[in-house]
PDB file of C-alpha atoms in Angstrom:
ATOM      1  CA  MET H 207       6.740  -0.480 -31.359  1.00 37.00           C
ATOM      2  CA  GLN H 208       8.009  -2.776 -28.640  1.00 42.00           C
ATOM      3  CA  GLY H 209       9.745   0.119 -26.908  1.00 45.00           C
ATOM      4  CA  THR H 210       6.528   2.151 -26.992  1.00 45.00           C
ATOM      5  CA  THR H 211       4.599  -0.714 -25.417  1.00 42.00           C
ATOM      6  CA  VAL H 212       7.164  -1.075 -22.653  1.00 45.00           C
ATOM      7  CA  ARG H 213       7.029   2.667 -21.931  1.00 49.00           C
ATOM      8  CA  ARG H 214       3.245   2.636 -21.694  1.00 48.00           C
ATOM      9  CA  VAL H 215       3.257  -0.436 -19.475  1.00 47.00           C
ATOM     10  CA  GLY H 216       5.894   1.195 -17.294  1.00 54.00           C
ATOM     11  CA  LEU H 217       3.753   4.304 -16.813  1.00 54.00           C
ATOM     12  CA  VAL H 218       0.830   2.201 -15.628  1.00 53.00           C
ATOM     13  CA  LEU H 219       2.923  -0.182 -13.539  1.00 53.00           C
ATOM     14  CA  ALA H 220       4.487   2.664 -11.616  1.00 56.00           C
ATOM     15  CA  ALA H 221       0.972   3.689 -10.584  1.00 52.00           C
ATOM     16  CA  THR H 222      -0.573   0.334  -9.776  1.00 52.00           C
ATOM     17  CA  VAL H 223       2.455  -1.176  -8.039  1.00 52.00           C
ATOM     18  CA  LEU H 224       2.885   1.799  -5.711  1.00 51.00           C
ATOM     19  CA  THR H 225      -0.688   1.432  -4.528  1.00 50.00           C
ATOM     20  CA  GLY H 226       0.098  -2.190  -3.726  1.00 48.00           C
ATOM     21  CA  VAL H 227       2.464  -1.079  -0.964  1.00 46.00           C
ATOM     22  CA  ALA H 228      -0.480  -0.760   1.334  1.00 43.00           C
ATOM     23  CA  ALA H 229      -3.311  -3.013   0.276  1.00 44.00           C
ATOM     24  CA  CYS H 230      -3.957  -6.660  -0.380  1.00 41.00           C
ATOM     25  CA  THR H 231      -7.139  -8.532  -1.175  1.00 36.00           C
ATOM     26  CA  SER H 232      -8.303 -12.125  -1.344  1.00 35.00           C
ATOM     27  CA  GLN H 233     -11.097 -14.454  -2.281  1.00 36.00           C
ATOM     28  CA  GLU H 234     -10.670 -16.943   0.510  1.00 39.00           C
ATOM     29  CA  SER H 235     -13.468 -17.924   2.872  1.00 39.00           C
ATOM     30  CA  SER H 236     -13.578 -18.870   6.525  1.00 40.00           C
ATOM     31  CA  ASP H 237     -15.883 -21.238   8.378  1.00 43.00           C
ATOM     32  CA  THR H 238     -14.572 -20.156  11.788  1.00 42.00           C
ATOM     33  CA  PRO H 239     -17.529 -19.409  14.096  1.00 47.00           C
ATOM     34  CA  ASP H 240     -17.903 -16.080  15.894  1.00 51.00           C
ATOM     35  CA  LEU H 241     -16.135 -15.831  19.230  1.00 54.00           C
ATOM     36  CA  ASP H 242     -18.147 -15.632  22.429  1.00 75.00           C
ATOM     37  CA  ARG H 243     -19.280 -12.124  23.352  1.00 78.00           C
ATOM     38  CA  ALA H 244     -16.834 -11.595  26.244  1.00 80.00           C
ATOM     39  CA  ALA H 245     -13.780 -12.679  24.275  1.00 78.00           C
ATOM     40  CA  ARG H 246     -14.807 -10.562  21.300  1.00 79.00           C
ATOM     41  CA  GLY H 247     -15.323  -7.575  23.590  1.00 85.00           C
ATOM     42  CA  ARG H 248     -11.784  -7.881  24.953  1.00 86.00           C
ATOM     43  CA  ALA H 249     -10.407  -8.171  21.432  1.00 87.00           C
ATOM     44  CA  LEU H 250     -12.276  -5.103  20.220  1.00 90.00           C
ATOM     45  CA  ASP H 251     -11.105  -3.042  23.193  1.00 93.00           C
ATOM     46  CA  ALA H 252      -7.471  -3.911  22.440  1.00 93.00           C
ATOM     47  CA  LEU H 253      -7.863  -3.174  18.730  1.00 94.00           C
ATOM     48  CA  ARG H 254      -9.589   0.165  19.311  1.00 94.00           C
ATOM     49  CA  ALA H 255      -6.747   1.216  21.605  1.00 96.00           C
ATOM     50  CA  ALA H 256      -4.260   0.258  18.867  1.00 95.00           C
ATOM     51  CA  GLU H 257      -6.238   2.142  16.214  1.00 93.00           C
ATOM     52  CA  ARG H 258      -6.232   5.333  18.285  1.00 94.00           C
ATOM     53  CA  ALA H 259      -2.569   5.111  19.296  1.00 95.00           C
ATOM     54  CA  THR H 260      -1.372   4.376  15.767  1.00 93.00           C
ATOM     55  CA  GLU H 261      -3.455   7.171  14.250  1.00 91.00           C
ATOM     56  CA  HIS H 262      -2.246   9.720  16.822  1.00 94.00           C
ATOM     57  CA  ALA H 263       1.413   8.803  16.235  1.00 95.00           C
ATOM     58  CA  GLU H 264       1.051  10.413  12.764  1.00 94.00           C
ATOM     59  CA  SER H 265       4.197   8.909  11.182  1.00 95.00           C
ATOM     60  CA  ALA H 266       6.441   5.829  11.138  1.00 95.00           C
ATOM     61  CA  ARG H 267       9.282   4.091   9.383  1.00 95.00           C
ATOM     62  CA  VAL H 268       8.038   1.318   7.102  1.00 92.00           C
ATOM     63  CA  GLU H 269       9.677  -1.800   5.682  1.00 93.00           C
ATOM     64  CA  SER H 270       7.513  -4.131   3.634  1.00 90.00           C
ATOM     65  CA  THR H 271       7.618  -7.043   1.214  1.00 90.00           C
ATOM     66  CA  THR H 272       4.838  -7.899  -1.222  1.00 85.00           C
ATOM     67  CA  THR H 273       4.352 -10.866  -3.559  1.00 85.00           C
ATOM     68  CA  MET H 274       1.596 -11.340  -6.129  1.00 77.00           C
ATOM     69  CA  GLY H 275       2.011 -14.819  -7.569  1.00 77.00           C
ATOM     70  CA  ALA H 276       4.182 -14.812 -10.692  1.00 82.00           C
ATOM     71  CA  LEU H 277       3.256 -11.179 -11.401  1.00 77.00           C
ATOM     72  CA  MET H 278       5.474  -9.421  -8.900  1.00 79.00           C
ATOM     73  CA  SER H 279       7.600  -9.426  -5.796  1.00 87.00           C
ATOM     74  CA  MET H 280       8.847  -6.170  -4.307  1.00 87.00           C
ATOM     75  CA  THR H 281      10.216  -4.460  -1.225  1.00 90.00           C
ATOM     76  CA  ALA H 282       9.536  -0.965   0.118  1.00 89.00           C
ATOM     77  CA  ASP H 283      11.532   1.013   2.666  1.00 93.00           C
ATOM     78  CA  GLY H 284      11.107   4.564   3.953  1.00 93.00           C
ATOM     79  CA  THR H 285       8.957   6.851   6.090  1.00 94.00           C
ATOM     80  CA  LEU H 286       5.282   7.760   5.838  1.00 92.00           C
ATOM     81  CA  GLY H 287       3.156  10.341   7.631  1.00 93.00           C
ATOM     82  CA  TRP H 288      -0.632  10.584   7.828  1.00 90.00           C
ATOM     83  CA  SER H 289      -1.475  13.713   9.828  1.00 88.00           C
ATOM     84  CA  ASP H 290      -2.799  15.500   6.706  1.00 81.00           C
ATOM     85  CA  GLY H 291      -3.213  12.914   3.982  1.00 79.00           C
ATOM     86  CA  ILE H 292      -0.352  10.592   3.111  1.00 85.00           C
ATOM     87  CA  THR H 293       3.122  12.111   2.842  1.00 90.00           C
ATOM     88  CA  GLY H 294       6.534  10.499   2.754  1.00 92.00           C
ATOM     89  CA  THR H 295       9.249   8.862   0.704  1.00 92.00           C
ATOM     90  CA  LEU H 296       9.751   5.176  -0.069  1.00 90.00           C
ATOM     91  CA  THR H 297      12.322   3.253  -2.069  1.00 90.00           C
ATOM     92  CA  ILE H 298      10.574   0.554  -4.116  1.00 87.00           C
ATOM     93  CA  THR H 299      12.629  -2.391  -5.392  1.00 89.00           C
ATOM     94  CA  TYR H 300      11.209  -5.035  -7.722  1.00 87.00           C
ATOM     95  CA  THR H 301      12.769  -8.378  -6.873  1.00 90.00           C
ATOM     96  CA  GLY H 302      10.957 -10.787  -9.196  1.00 90.00           C
ATOM     97  CA  GLY H 303       8.014 -11.573 -11.429  1.00 85.00           C
ATOM     98  CA  THR H 304       6.907 -10.235 -14.800  1.00 82.00           C
ATOM     99  CA  ILE H 305       6.711  -6.664 -13.510  1.00 78.00           C
ATOM    100  CA  ALA H 306      10.379  -6.795 -12.508  1.00 81.00           C
ATOM    101  CA  ASP H 307      11.197  -8.062 -16.003  1.00 83.00           C
ATOM    102  CA  THR H 308       9.333  -5.147 -17.579  1.00 79.00           C
ATOM    103  CA  MET H 309      10.982  -2.590 -15.310  1.00 78.00           C
ATOM    104  CA  ARG H 310      14.397  -4.109 -16.065  1.00 81.00           C
ATOM    105  CA  ARG H 311      13.745  -3.398 -19.741  1.00 78.00           C
ATOM    106  CA  LEU H 312      13.066   0.194 -18.725  1.00 74.00           C
ATOM    107  CA  GLY H 313      16.530   0.349 -17.198  1.00 75.00           C
ATOM    108  CA  THR H 314      15.814   0.021 -13.492  1.00 76.00           C
ATOM    109  CA  THR H 315      14.326  -2.343 -10.937  1.00 81.00           C
ATOM    110  CA  SER H 316      14.278   0.267  -8.172  1.00 85.00           C
ATOM    111  CA  MET H 317      12.630   3.657  -7.911  1.00 85.00           C
ATOM    112  CA  GLU H 318      11.950   6.398  -5.397  1.00 90.00           C
ATOM    113  CA  ALA H 319       8.332   7.249  -4.608  1.00 88.00           C
ATOM    114  CA  ARG H 320       7.312  10.537  -3.010  1.00 92.00           C
ATOM    115  CA  TYR H 321       3.801  10.867  -1.597  1.00 90.00           C
ATOM    116  CA  LEU H 322       2.181  14.286  -1.226  1.00 90.00           C
ATOM    117  CA  PRO H 323      -1.417  15.210  -0.347  1.00 82.00           C
ATOM    118  CA  GLU H 324      -2.555  15.857  -3.929  1.00 83.00           C
ATOM    119  CA  ALA H 325      -0.337  13.480  -5.929  1.00 86.00           C
ATOM    120  CA  TYR H 326       2.581  11.090  -5.769  1.00 84.00           C
ATOM    121  CA  TYR H 327       5.755  11.007  -7.818  1.00 90.00           C
ATOM    122  CA  ALA H 328       7.807   8.102  -9.141  1.00 88.00           C
ATOM    123  CA  ARG H 329      11.443   8.417 -10.233  1.00 89.00           C
ATOM    124  CA  MET H 330      11.869   6.024 -13.146  1.00 81.00           C
ATOM    125  CA  GLY H 331      15.563   6.341 -14.005  1.00 76.00           C
ATOM    126  CA  GLU H 332      17.793   7.513 -16.813  1.00 82.00           C
ATOM    127  CA  LYS H 333      16.842   5.016 -19.537  1.00 79.00           C
ATOM    128  CA  PHE H 334      13.169   5.794 -19.085  1.00 77.00           C
ATOM    129  CA  ALA H 335      13.964   9.525 -19.212  1.00 80.00           C
ATOM    130  CA  GLU H 336      15.638   9.073 -22.607  1.00 81.00           C
ATOM    131  CA  GLN H 337      12.283   7.920 -23.963  1.00 76.00           C
ATOM    132  CA  THR H 338      10.127  10.585 -22.310  1.00 75.00           C
ATOM    133  CA  GLY H 339      11.794  13.861 -23.240  1.00 80.00           C
ATOM    134  CA  GLY H 340      14.307  13.750 -20.404  1.00 85.00           C
ATOM    135  CA  LYS H 341      11.725  13.528 -17.608  1.00 86.00           C
ATOM    136  CA  ARG H 342      12.971  11.328 -14.786  1.00 88.00           C
ATOM    137  CA  TRP H 343       9.878  11.751 -12.591  1.00 90.00           C
ATOM    138  CA  ILE H 344       6.229  10.904 -13.247  1.00 87.00           C
ATOM    139  CA  ARG H 345       3.511  12.819 -11.397  1.00 89.00           C
ATOM    140  CA  TYR H 346       0.267  10.948 -10.652  1.00 85.00           C
ATOM    141  CA  ALA H 347      -2.593  13.191  -9.528  1.00 83.00           C
ATOM    142  CA  TYR H 348      -4.886  10.972  -7.485  1.00 74.00           C
ATOM    143  CA  GLU H 349      -7.978  11.939  -9.464  1.00 72.00           C
ATOM    144  CA  ASP H 350      -6.187  11.020 -12.704  1.00 69.00           C
ATOM    145  CA  LEU H 351      -5.721   7.399 -11.651  1.00 64.00           C
ATOM    146  CA  GLU H 352      -9.209   6.689 -13.008  1.00 56.00           C
ATOM    147  CA  ALA H 353      -7.559   6.713 -16.446  1.00 54.00           C
ATOM    148  CA  LEU H 354      -5.880   3.380 -15.824  1.00 55.00           C
ATOM    149  CA  ALA H 355      -6.921   0.598 -18.165  1.00 40.00           C
ATOM    150  CA  GLY H 356      -9.773  -1.702 -17.277  1.00 43.00           C
ATOM    151  CA  GLY H 357     -11.195   0.592 -14.625  1.00 41.00           C
ATOM    152  CA  SER H 358      -8.554  -0.572 -12.158  1.00 41.00           C
ATOM    153  CA  GLY H 359      -7.784   3.002 -11.199  1.00 43.00           C
ATOM    154  CA  ALA H 360     -11.287   3.949 -10.124  1.00 40.00           C
ATOM    155  CA  HIS H 361     -10.560   3.435  -6.422  1.00 42.00           C
ATOM    156  CA  LEU H 362      -6.816   4.016  -6.300  1.00 47.00           C
ATOM    157  CA  GLY H 363      -6.887   7.735  -5.557  1.00 48.00           C
ATOM    158  CA  ASP H 364      -9.040   7.313  -2.464  1.00 46.00           C
ATOM    159  CA  GLN H 365      -6.997   4.284  -1.435  1.00 49.00           C
ATOM    160  CA  MET H 366      -3.696   6.156  -1.639  1.00 50.00           C
ATOM    161  CA  ARG H 367      -4.985   9.138   0.324  1.00 48.00           C
ATOM    162  CA  SER H 368      -6.435   7.033   3.161  1.00 48.00           C
ATOM    163  CA  THR H 369      -3.806   4.309   3.579  1.00 60.00           C
ATOM    164  CA  THR H 370      -2.234   4.276   7.045  1.00 75.00           C
ATOM    165  CA  PRO H 371      -0.791   1.521   9.246  1.00 83.00           C
ATOM    166  CA  ASN H 372      -3.994   1.425  11.289  1.00 81.00           C
ATOM    167  CA  GLN H 373      -6.020   0.358   8.231  1.00 82.00           C
ATOM    168  CA  SER H 374      -5.174  -3.246   9.127  1.00 84.00           C
ATOM    169  CA  VAL H 375      -6.504  -2.613  12.632  1.00 89.00           C
ATOM    170  CA  LYS H 376      -9.712  -1.200  11.162  1.00 84.00           C
ATOM    171  CA  LEU H 377     -10.083  -4.346   9.076  1.00 81.00           C
ATOM    172  CA  LEU H 378      -9.757  -6.613  12.103  1.00 86.00           C
ATOM    173  CA  LEU H 379     -12.362  -4.563  13.984  1.00 86.00           C
ATOM    174  CA  SER H 380     -14.819  -5.872  11.383  1.00 79.00           C
ATOM    175  CA  SER H 381     -13.714  -9.499  11.704  1.00 80.00           C
ATOM    176  CA  GLY H 382     -16.145 -11.991  13.176  1.00 78.00           C
ATOM    177  CA  ASP H 383     -13.365 -14.343  14.288  1.00 85.00           C
ATOM    178  CA  VAL H 384     -10.630 -11.996  15.531  1.00 88.00           C
ATOM    179  CA  ARG H 385      -8.620 -13.707  18.265  1.00 90.00           C
ATOM    180  CA  LYS H 386      -5.429 -13.276  20.220  1.00 93.00           C
ATOM    181  CA  VAL H 387      -2.844 -15.809  19.100  1.00 93.00           C
ATOM    182  CA  GLY H 388      -0.326 -15.053  21.836  1.00 94.00           C
ATOM    183  CA  GLU H 389       2.650 -12.886  22.825  1.00 95.00           C
ATOM    184  CA  GLU H 390       5.669 -12.786  20.509  1.00 96.00           C
ATOM    185  CA  ARG H 391       8.889 -10.800  20.023  1.00 95.00           C
ATOM    186  CA  VAL H 392       8.910  -8.334  17.120  1.00 95.00           C
ATOM    187  CA  GLY H 393      11.920  -6.092  16.609  1.00 88.00           C
ATOM    188  CA  GLY H 394      13.156  -6.923  20.073  1.00 89.00           C
ATOM    189  CA  ARG H 395       9.883  -5.924  21.734  1.00 89.00           C
ATOM    190  CA  SER H 396       7.080  -8.006  23.181  1.00 96.00           C
ATOM    191  CA  ALA H 397       3.928  -7.747  21.077  1.00 97.00           C
ATOM    192  CA  ALA H 398       0.437  -9.224  21.159  1.00 97.00           C
ATOM    193  CA  HIS H 399      -0.395 -11.209  18.009  1.00 97.00           C
ATOM    194  CA  TRP H 400      -3.987 -10.843  16.746  1.00 95.00           C
ATOM    195  CA  SER H 401      -5.489 -12.681  13.783  1.00 94.00           C
ATOM    196  CA  GLY H 402      -8.773 -12.784  11.927  1.00 91.00           C
ATOM    197  CA  THR H 403     -10.617 -13.159   8.640  1.00 87.00           C
ATOM    198  CA  VAL H 404     -12.311 -10.093   7.210  1.00 78.00           C
ATOM    199  CA  THR H 405     -15.372 -10.090   4.955  1.00 73.00           C
ATOM    200  CA  ALA H 406     -15.668  -6.920   2.876  1.00 68.00           C
ATOM    201  CA  ALA H 407     -19.441  -6.664   3.364  1.00 73.00           C
ATOM    202  CA  ASP H 408     -18.962  -6.506   7.147  1.00 71.00           C
ATOM    203  CA  VAL H 409     -16.441  -3.635   7.178  1.00 72.00           C
ATOM    204  CA  ALA H 410     -18.000  -0.757   9.122  1.00 72.00           C
ATOM    205  CA  ASP H 411     -15.784   2.031   7.758  1.00 70.00           C
ATOM    206  CA  ASP H 412     -17.563   3.314   4.624  1.00 72.00           C
ATOM    207  CA  GLY H 413     -14.421   4.440   2.816  1.00 66.00           C
ATOM    208  CA  LEU H 414     -12.540   1.234   3.520  1.00 67.00           C
ATOM    209  CA  ARG H 415     -15.533  -0.919   2.526  1.00 69.00           C
ATOM    210  CA  LYS H 416     -15.813   1.016  -0.751  1.00 69.00           C
ATOM    211  CA  GLN H 417     -12.130   0.409  -1.503  1.00 63.00           C
ATOM    212  CA  LEU H 418     -12.477  -3.317  -0.904  1.00 62.00           C
ATOM    213  CA  THR H 419     -15.716  -3.605  -2.886  1.00 63.00           C
ATOM    214  CA  GLU H 420     -14.373  -1.702  -5.898  1.00 61.00           C
ATOM    215  CA  ALA H 421     -11.276  -3.892  -5.861  1.00 56.00           C
ATOM    216  CA  GLY H 422     -13.483  -7.006  -6.051  1.00 57.00           C
ATOM    217  CA  VAL H 423     -12.639  -8.192  -2.548  1.00 56.00           C
ATOM    218  CA  THR H 424     -14.663 -10.853  -0.761  1.00 65.00           C
ATOM    219  CA  THR H 425     -12.502 -11.767   2.258  1.00 70.00           C
ATOM    220  CA  GLU H 426      -8.905 -11.556   3.409  1.00 79.00           C
ATOM    221  CA  THR H 427      -6.880 -12.833   6.334  1.00 89.00           C
ATOM    222  CA  VAL H 428      -5.092 -10.318   8.530  1.00 90.00           C
ATOM    223  CA  ASP H 429      -2.487 -10.787  11.278  1.00 95.00           C
ATOM    224  CA  ILE H 430      -1.190  -7.856  13.302  1.00 95.00           C
ATOM    225  CA  TRP H 431       1.241  -7.425  16.189  1.00 97.00           C
ATOM    226  CA  ILE H 432       0.663  -4.652  18.761  1.00 96.00           C
ATOM    227  CA  ASP H 433       3.307  -3.592  21.285  1.00 96.00           C
ATOM    228  CA  LYS H 434       2.896  -2.432  24.895  1.00 95.00           C
ATOM    229  CA  ARG H 435       2.369   1.152  23.691  1.00 96.00           C
ATOM    230  CA  ASN H 436      -0.657  -0.030  21.660  1.00 96.00           C
ATOM    231  CA  LEU H 437       1.246   0.664  18.421  1.00 96.00           C
ATOM    232  CA  LEU H 438       1.102  -1.594  15.404  1.00 95.00           C
ATOM    233  CA  VAL H 439       4.598  -3.009  14.808  1.00 95.00           C
ATOM    234  CA  LYS H 440       3.886  -5.675  12.182  1.00 95.00           C
ATOM    235  CA  LYS H 441       1.143  -6.819   9.837  1.00 93.00           C
ATOM    236  CA  VAL H 442       0.688  -9.730   7.449  1.00 93.00           C
ATOM    237  CA  GLU H 443      -2.161  -9.793   4.925  1.00 87.00           C
ATOM    238  CA  ARG H 444      -2.829 -12.797   2.700  1.00 83.00           C
ATOM    239  CA  ALA H 445      -4.858 -13.120  -0.466  1.00 67.00           C
ATOM    240  CA  ARG H 446      -5.881 -15.533  -3.172  1.00 62.00           C
ATOM    241  CA  MET H 447      -6.189 -13.757  -6.511  1.00 58.00           C
ATOM    242  CA  ALA H 448      -6.389 -14.637 -10.182  1.00 54.00           C
ATOM    243  CA  THR H 449      -2.661 -13.876 -10.446  1.00 56.00           C
ATOM    244  CA  GLY H 450      -1.869 -16.225  -7.568  1.00 61.00           C
ATOM    245  CA  LEU H 451      -1.313 -15.889  -3.855  1.00 74.00           C
ATOM    246  CA  MET H 452      -0.732 -12.350  -2.615  1.00 74.00           C
ATOM    247  CA  THR H 453       1.106 -11.834   0.654  1.00 84.00           C
ATOM    248  CA  GLN H 454       2.181  -8.548   2.174  1.00 86.00           C
ATOM    249  CA  THR H 455       4.290  -8.208   5.315  1.00 92.00           C
ATOM    250  CA  ALA H 456       5.074  -4.794   6.804  1.00 91.00           C
ATOM    251  CA  HIS H 457       7.088  -3.710   9.831  1.00 94.00           C
ATOM    252  CA  TYR H 458       6.547  -0.316  11.481  1.00 94.00           C
ATOM    253  CA  ALA H 459       9.025   1.439  13.788  1.00 95.00           C
ATOM    254  CA  ASP H 460      10.163   4.890  14.948  1.00 96.00           C
ATOM    255  CA  TYR H 461       6.638   6.227  15.361  1.00 96.00           C
ATOM    256  CA  GLY H 462       6.634  10.030  15.287  1.00 96.00           C
ATOM    257  CA  VAL H 463       9.690  10.158  12.998  1.00 96.00           C
ATOM    258  CA  ALA H 464      10.154  13.326  10.938  1.00 95.00           C
ATOM    259  CA  VAL H 465       8.871  12.857   7.385  1.00 94.00           C
ATOM    260  CA  ARG H 466      10.034  14.741   4.295  1.00 88.00           C
ATOM    261  CA  ALA H 467       8.605  14.565   0.798  1.00 91.00           C
ATOM    262  CA  GLU H 468       9.670  17.332  -1.572  1.00 93.00           C
ATOM    263  CA  ARG H 469       8.121  17.827  -4.976  1.00 94.00           C
ATOM    264  CA  PRO H 470      10.641  17.036  -7.715  1.00 93.00           C
ATOM    265  CA  PRO H 471      11.665  19.922  -9.992  1.00 93.00           C
ATOM    266  CA  THR H 472       8.967  20.805 -12.524  1.00 91.00           C
ATOM    267  CA  SER H 473      11.551  20.728 -15.308  1.00 90.00           C
ATOM    268  CA  ASP H 474      12.323  17.088 -14.481  1.00 91.00           C
ATOM    269  CA  THR H 475       8.734  15.920 -14.041  1.00 91.00           C
ATOM    270  CA  GLY H 476       6.209  14.632 -16.564  1.00 87.00           C
ATOM    271  CA  ASP H 477       2.507  14.358 -15.799  1.00 87.00           C
ATOM    272  CA  PHE H 478       1.073  10.837 -16.137  1.00 81.00           C
ATOM    273  CA  GLN H 479      -1.828  11.981 -18.330  1.00 80.00           C
ATOM    274  CA  ASP H 480       0.420  14.007 -20.625  1.00 81.00           C
ATOM    275  CA  LEU H 481       2.948  11.195 -20.989  1.00 76.00           C
ATOM    276  CA  MET H 482       0.190   8.710 -21.831  1.00 73.00           C
ATOM    277  CA  ARG H 483      -1.199  11.017 -24.536  1.00 74.00           C
ATOM    278  CA  GLU H 484       2.268  11.354 -26.046  1.00 69.00           C
ATOM    279  CA  GLN H 485       2.569   7.570 -26.581  1.00 61.00           C
ATOM    280  CA  PRO H 486       1.770   6.507 -30.168  1.00 55.00           C
ATOM    281  CA  GLY H 487      -1.635   4.880 -30.438  1.00 53.00           C
ATOM    282  CA  THR H 488      -2.984   6.694 -27.385  1.00 50.00           C
ATOM    283  CA  SER H 489      -5.815   9.149 -27.857  1.00 48.00           C
TER     284      SER H 489
END
C-alpha cells in the first residue's frame, strides 16, 4: 500500500513540479505609491522593448533554482524555445524538501523533462519503471492536467503552453511601482535592474491574469535584469504561500540557441491518465 501511494504521489509531483519551473505566486502586499507619469513612461518603454526582443529571440538556455518553503527545492538546466508553443529539454534535480524525499523513495532525485507543443514528458528512472510495467517516461497531455487532485491542474495546461522568459516582463508592465534599481553585472554583461510589485487584478494580459487568478494569486514581487540588447538575462520572483516562502531565480543566455525535444519511444512511455487508472484505489 505504501508503495502504491508513493507511485501515485510521484505521478502527480512530476506534473506539478515541472510547471513550477516557470511560475511563482505570492500573497504579499505593497504600499509603495505609483511612480510619477514621466518615470513610469520611461520604465514602460524599456520593458516593452525587452518584451519584444525576448519574444523574437524564440529560444534560450535556462538555469533556474526554485524553493517552496519546506515542500521543495530544485534546480533546472537546459534549453527552451517558444516560437510555436513551448519546446525544449530540461534536467530537473530535487535538492531538498518533502518532494525530494518522496522522489528519493522512487529511486531518483533527478529527471529529464521534454516539452512539446501538445504534451510534456518526464523520465522517472529505473525503480519507478519497475512499478509501472517498465515505462520509464510519463506523458502529460496538457488538457489532461485538469485531472490533478484538488483542482490544482485546471490552469496548468495553459500555463505550460504560454510560459516564456518574457512572462516576467509582462508582469512588470502591469506593476504600479515598477522602477529602475540600477546597472549591475550579470553573466559578465552590464544589465539594467528593474523591480516592482504586481497585483493580479491589474495584469492586462488576459491569459496571464487568468493563470494568476486560478492559482489564487493576489500579488508578487518581480525583479528582472535586461542587457544592452534588450534581452532578459535574469529574473527573481518572490512569494509568500501557505507552504512557506517561494523564491525562483532564473538566468537566461545563448538566445537563439538550437532547441531539440524528441518524443520518447512509445514502447517506453506511459500516459499519465492510464497510469493513474492502473493504481489501486483509483477509478
